[in-house]
């Protein structure tokens, strides 16, 4: 039966495709067709949701002038990348290949597919790191000139995300690494199996610079955000008392809730990032340390499924939960809000910036120009 065939004997006449199938996979039996169908359905659902979600973000940005702020340009860059990633590397190519139980478009298409997955994946990763860094500067360093993100700065950031991603995606076409079938042989990615020196050095660079560096930036930035909120709580309470607040205890309770929300949001962002891209990092690390013999098609397929989910939740986490984006969705697409009604009291970003503004004024370190700076920051975010 077909499911008892190995990958080496499935397509004996397709020399073009077999030329890029790594010998490591030759010994493995093709998975049961049921697994292919389940993957195809899963990728189809994820791909459609990702295309719809990111299309919504891009559409709102184009239609609403008030959303065209420098920080939101980073969010749109992320949406464009995730939209392209979902459309090219998800539905329909991956879905069709899964139902056909093989990659059916030859070597060149496999390499282009791998290139697209690489460049859009790295753009998303790098953009998320820039978004985290921007939020850290705005919230934790609000009075420093360099913390103000401008259109010029954000254009440079976006340019860097594309150039940086291209630098890691183009080398396989010139002998530094390669793009080959992975997992169930219905998609293609970097060759993390070959042991030649060029491939090992290239994969080590991918692991350290492509994955660990963005992880460090994201974790550092969100840790500093939570730390800033906690440090400003005492100053905020002092300000409330000096203004003879009617109910300081209630304000304190509200502040603690905001602290908890800040911590929760930061943890969620970090965990989602790690959930999506850690499986690929683990597989890459396994091969770098010489444990590739234990790598099965199922082990290789799981990172594909996890990575593609990022294109679904990114527009929700980074845009739809944003107060101004939500407001425009309520105005233009109210039927989309019914499943997740807005919670004005939980608008974390405005709450944090407001807390910092009051606390800085309360301890006498904010001048009139600083107040204007904070107002600008609030408008931009």
XYZ file of C-alpha atoms in Angstrom:
381
model
C 0.000 0.000 0.000
C 1.061 3.570 -0.598
C 1.492 4.415 3.055
C 4.077 1.638 3.385
C 6.365 3.194 0.795
C 9.426 5.152 1.849
C 10.097 8.667 0.628
C 12.892 7.266 -1.554
C 10.544 4.956 -3.481
C 7.494 7.183 -3.786
C 8.590 9.213 -6.811
C 11.325 7.223 -8.609
C 10.677 8.988 -11.926
C 10.667 12.526 -10.557
C 14.397 13.203 -10.672
C 13.899 16.958 -10.392
C 12.129 16.666 -7.044
C 14.218 13.791 -5.688
C 17.384 15.800 -6.311
C 16.471 18.062 -3.390
C 15.125 15.387 -1.013
C 17.775 14.922 1.666
C 19.070 11.330 2.034
C 18.095 11.476 5.706
C 14.445 11.098 4.682
C 14.934 8.133 2.331
C 14.579 5.547 5.085
C 11.298 6.864 6.499
C 7.895 5.504 5.596
C 5.391 7.999 4.282
C 2.876 8.949 7.017
C -0.695 7.721 6.828
C -2.893 9.765 4.415
C -5.095 10.771 7.357
C -2.270 12.904 8.751
C -1.880 14.668 5.421
C -5.590 15.470 5.290
C -5.589 16.770 8.866
C -2.601 18.995 8.122
C -4.273 20.217 4.932
C -7.464 21.154 6.779
C -5.523 22.814 9.600
C -3.357 24.859 7.223
C -6.421 25.814 5.192
C -8.223 27.180 8.253
C -5.133 28.930 9.614
C -4.270 30.376 6.211
C -7.740 31.786 5.571
C -7.967 33.313 9.061
C -4.500 34.836 8.692
C -5.280 36.342 5.291
C -8.557 37.804 6.576
C -7.084 39.165 9.819
C -4.083 40.808 8.217
C -6.178 42.133 5.327
C -8.361 43.860 7.920
C -5.350 45.545 9.521
C -3.981 46.720 6.162
C -7.409 47.957 5.025
C -7.977 49.965 8.205
C -4.549 51.557 7.886
C -5.275 52.623 4.297
C -8.789 53.908 5.020
C -8.198 55.709 8.324
C -5.829 58.659 8.267
C -5.640 58.803 12.069
C -4.143 55.309 12.132
C -1.224 56.276 9.912
C 1.151 57.003 12.781
C 4.797 55.892 12.861
C 4.252 53.104 15.442
C 1.304 51.771 13.444
C 3.489 51.589 10.339
C 5.426 48.846 12.108
C 2.176 47.008 12.802
C 1.212 47.280 9.134
C 4.644 46.052 8.076
C 4.016 43.021 10.289
C 0.566 42.565 8.749
C 1.935 42.732 5.188
C 4.580 40.161 6.044
C 2.123 37.823 7.769
C -0.403 38.240 4.938
C 2.238 37.249 2.379
C 3.478 34.406 4.567
C -0.039 32.997 4.946
C -0.938 33.438 1.272
C 2.241 31.909 -0.164
C 3.401 29.466 2.489
C 0.017 28.448 3.847
C -3.219 28.393 1.913
C -3.474 27.256 -0.848
C -0.039 25.739 -1.718
C 0.588 23.856 1.521
C -3.060 22.768 1.664
C -3.065 21.455 -1.917
C 0.238 19.656 -1.384
C -1.089 18.065 1.805
C -4.181 16.694 0.075
C -1.969 15.449 -2.784
C 0.400 13.949 -0.164
C 3.461 15.403 -1.874
C 5.094 18.574 -3.129
C 4.057 18.681 -6.775
C 5.690 21.774 -8.234
C 9.322 20.745 -8.650
C 12.689 21.955 -7.432
C 12.526 25.631 -8.443
C 9.109 26.146 -6.864
C 10.369 24.436 -3.705
C 13.296 26.836 -3.503
C 11.089 29.882 -4.111
C 8.601 28.620 -1.523
C 11.414 28.214 1.004
C 12.738 31.672 0.154
C 9.298 33.243 0.680
C 8.855 31.477 4.007
C 12.301 32.611 5.079
C 12.091 36.273 4.141
C 8.548 36.823 5.410
C 9.249 34.840 8.566
C 12.332 36.924 9.345
C 10.503 40.164 8.534
C 7.813 39.235 11.052
C 10.351 38.273 13.713
C 12.406 41.432 13.238
C 9.334 43.668 13.143
C 8.049 42.192 16.415
C 11.421 42.982 17.973
C 11.225 46.594 16.725
C 7.650 46.931 18.038
C 8.767 45.698 21.460
C 11.744 48.064 21.423
C 9.541 51.008 20.426
C 7.089 50.293 23.247
C 9.975 50.060 25.709
C 11.358 53.457 24.642
C 7.954 55.173 24.684
C 6.915 53.799 28.077
C 10.214 53.431 29.932
C 12.181 56.342 28.408
C 9.420 58.866 27.546
C 11.451 62.063 28.004
C 14.504 61.139 25.971
C 14.689 62.574 22.468
C 15.721 59.312 20.835
C 12.622 57.594 22.225
C 10.345 59.604 19.934
C 9.659 57.486 16.869
C 9.204 59.567 13.710
C 8.215 58.729 10.161
C 11.854 58.901 9.155
C 12.921 56.528 11.915
C 10.156 54.027 11.235
C 10.961 53.966 7.509
C 14.551 53.128 8.416
C 13.313 50.379 10.766
C 11.113 48.868 8.071
C 13.960 49.080 5.564
C 16.205 47.253 8.039
C 13.648 44.458 8.524
C 13.543 43.777 4.783
C 17.297 44.043 4.172
C 18.147 41.951 7.243
C 15.656 39.287 6.196
C 16.943 39.240 2.625
C 20.509 38.795 3.883
C 19.467 35.522 5.546
C 17.163 34.342 2.765
C 19.299 34.836 -0.361
C 22.524 32.906 0.577
C 20.982 29.434 -0.078
C 20.833 30.368 -3.773
C 24.615 30.819 -3.707
C 25.686 27.646 -1.939
C 25.425 28.786 1.669
C 22.684 26.502 2.867
C 19.823 25.394 0.612
C 16.054 24.991 0.486
C 14.768 21.421 0.641
C 11.523 19.542 1.424
C 10.742 19.124 5.116
C 8.473 17.054 7.311
C 5.782 15.381 5.238
C 7.431 16.688 2.035
C 4.579 19.076 1.354
C 6.594 22.243 2.046
C 10.188 23.450 1.850
C 12.542 25.284 4.184
C 16.222 25.669 5.088
C 18.414 22.594 4.903
C 19.113 21.961 8.584
C 20.300 18.379 7.946
C 23.466 18.640 5.840
C 26.724 18.593 7.775
C 29.058 20.432 5.411
C 30.857 23.377 6.982
C 29.042 26.061 4.977
C 25.652 24.712 5.982
C 26.598 24.374 9.653
C 27.963 27.926 9.856
C 24.919 29.298 8.061
C 22.483 27.469 10.356
C 24.415 28.563 13.443
C 24.069 32.160 12.271
C 20.346 31.667 11.713
C 19.932 30.277 15.210
C 21.932 32.942 17.033
C 21.215 36.093 15.028
C 17.893 35.188 13.456
C 16.179 33.719 16.526
C 18.018 34.372 19.794
C 18.674 38.083 19.179
C 14.996 38.980 18.559
C 14.048 36.834 21.574
C 16.452 38.787 23.763
C 15.142 42.155 22.515
C 11.504 41.163 23.046
C 12.015 39.716 26.534
C 14.187 42.659 27.631
C 11.732 45.248 26.301
C 8.605 43.806 27.886
C 10.416 43.176 31.170
C 11.412 46.836 31.284
C 7.828 47.891 30.517
C 6.457 45.940 33.482
C 9.278 47.238 35.670
C 8.499 50.843 34.712
C 4.831 50.464 35.590
C 5.675 49.067 39.010
C 8.255 51.765 39.776
C 5.812 54.547 38.902
C 2.987 53.247 41.071
C 4.303 54.868 44.256
C 4.781 58.256 42.581
C 1.271 58.049 41.180
C -0.179 57.419 44.652
C 1.750 60.392 46.048
C 0.344 62.561 43.287
C -3.180 61.348 44.020
C -2.792 62.205 47.707
C -1.355 65.659 46.983
C -4.341 66.394 44.763
C -6.675 65.257 47.550
C -8.059 62.415 45.521
C -11.470 61.375 46.752
C -10.651 57.714 46.825
C -6.896 56.982 46.732
C -7.435 53.375 47.697
C -9.616 52.841 44.657
C -6.918 54.395 42.478
C -4.357 52.090 44.010
C -6.558 49.120 43.256
C -6.933 50.305 39.674
C -3.182 50.757 39.348
C -2.496 47.267 40.604
C -4.958 45.926 38.065
C -3.100 47.842 35.363
C 0.178 46.365 36.631
C -1.283 42.890 36.420
C -2.602 43.557 32.912
C 0.802 44.880 31.847
C 2.500 41.766 33.162
C -0.088 39.474 31.579
C 0.143 41.132 28.181
C 3.931 41.079 28.207
C 4.042 37.415 29.199
C 1.490 36.514 26.527
C 3.502 38.269 23.819
C 6.701 36.492 24.814
C 5.006 33.093 25.114
C 3.269 33.416 21.749
C 6.553 34.345 20.110
C 8.327 31.380 21.681
C 5.431 29.027 20.914
C 5.562 29.875 17.222
C 9.287 29.850 16.564
C 10.904 27.749 19.296
C 10.047 24.429 17.560
C 12.082 25.498 14.527
C 14.880 26.664 16.819
C 14.850 23.315 18.660
C 15.030 21.326 15.419
C 17.885 23.517 14.215
C 19.706 23.083 17.533
C 19.222 19.300 17.377
C 20.969 19.147 14.023
C 23.735 21.531 15.092
C 24.641 19.340 18.074
C 24.563 16.153 16.009
C 21.170 14.697 16.993
C 19.703 14.649 13.481
C 19.387 10.841 13.452
C 16.457 11.065 15.875
C 14.614 13.559 13.672
C 11.488 12.020 12.098
C 9.034 13.484 9.545
C 6.629 14.198 12.409
C 9.311 16.074 14.363
C 10.040 18.135 11.278
C 6.391 18.825 10.443
C 5.421 20.199 13.867
C 7.531 23.390 13.573
C 5.743 24.156 10.299
C 2.348 23.998 11.983
C 3.414 26.124 14.956
C 5.127 28.810 12.866
C 2.107 29.371 10.657
C -0.114 30.190 13.656
C 1.816 33.419 14.251
C 0.206 34.958 11.166
C -3.212 34.428 12.816
C -2.642 35.861 16.288
C -0.282 38.700 15.335
C -3.049 40.930 13.910
C -5.133 40.233 17.031
C -2.392 40.903 19.579
C -0.714 43.830 17.846
C -3.619 45.569 16.092
C -7.167 44.466 16.929
C -6.550 44.916 20.685
C -5.113 48.386 20.020
C -7.707 50.992 21.176
C -7.643 53.088 17.999
C -7.781 50.059 15.716
C -10.683 48.690 17.748
C -12.507 52.004 17.500
C -12.257 51.979 13.711
C -13.392 48.356 13.590
C -16.420 49.305 15.692
C -17.235 52.104 13.244
C -16.658 50.280 9.978
C -17.085 46.580 10.785
C -19.230 46.397 13.954
C -20.168 42.770 13.285
C -16.539 41.788 13.926
C -16.621 43.181 17.478
C -19.543 41.078 18.667
C -17.290 38.068 19.312
C -14.784 40.084 21.373
C -16.454 43.216 22.818
C -14.081 46.054 23.716
C -13.048 46.639 27.297
C -12.183 50.336 27.659
C -10.875 49.920 31.201
C -8.373 47.384 30.007
C -6.787 49.544 27.336
C -3.348 48.846 28.660
C -1.195 51.095 26.598
C -3.081 54.320 27.308
C -3.283 53.399 30.991
C 0.461 52.884 31.282
C 1.328 56.117 29.468
C -1.176 58.055 31.593
C 0.309 56.631 34.788
C 3.793 57.684 33.764
C 2.586 61.168 32.825
C 0.929 61.787 36.205
C 3.775 60.287 38.207
C 6.440 62.302 36.404
C 4.520 65.547 36.976
C 3.930 64.602 40.616
C 7.612 64.290 41.443
C 8.419 67.541 39.681
C 10.490 66.211 36.809
C 8.111 66.993 33.965
C 8.123 70.447 32.444
C 5.464 71.848 30.140
C 7.418 70.597 27.140
C 7.546 67.134 28.651
C 3.773 67.164 29.092
C 3.450 68.012 25.413
C 5.847 65.194 24.597
C 3.710 62.710 26.494
C 0.560 63.952 24.802
C 2.264 63.371 21.464
C 3.296 59.900 22.535
C -0.283 59.094 23.518
C -1.551 60.333 20.148
C 1.034 58.306 18.254
C 0.188 55.139 20.143
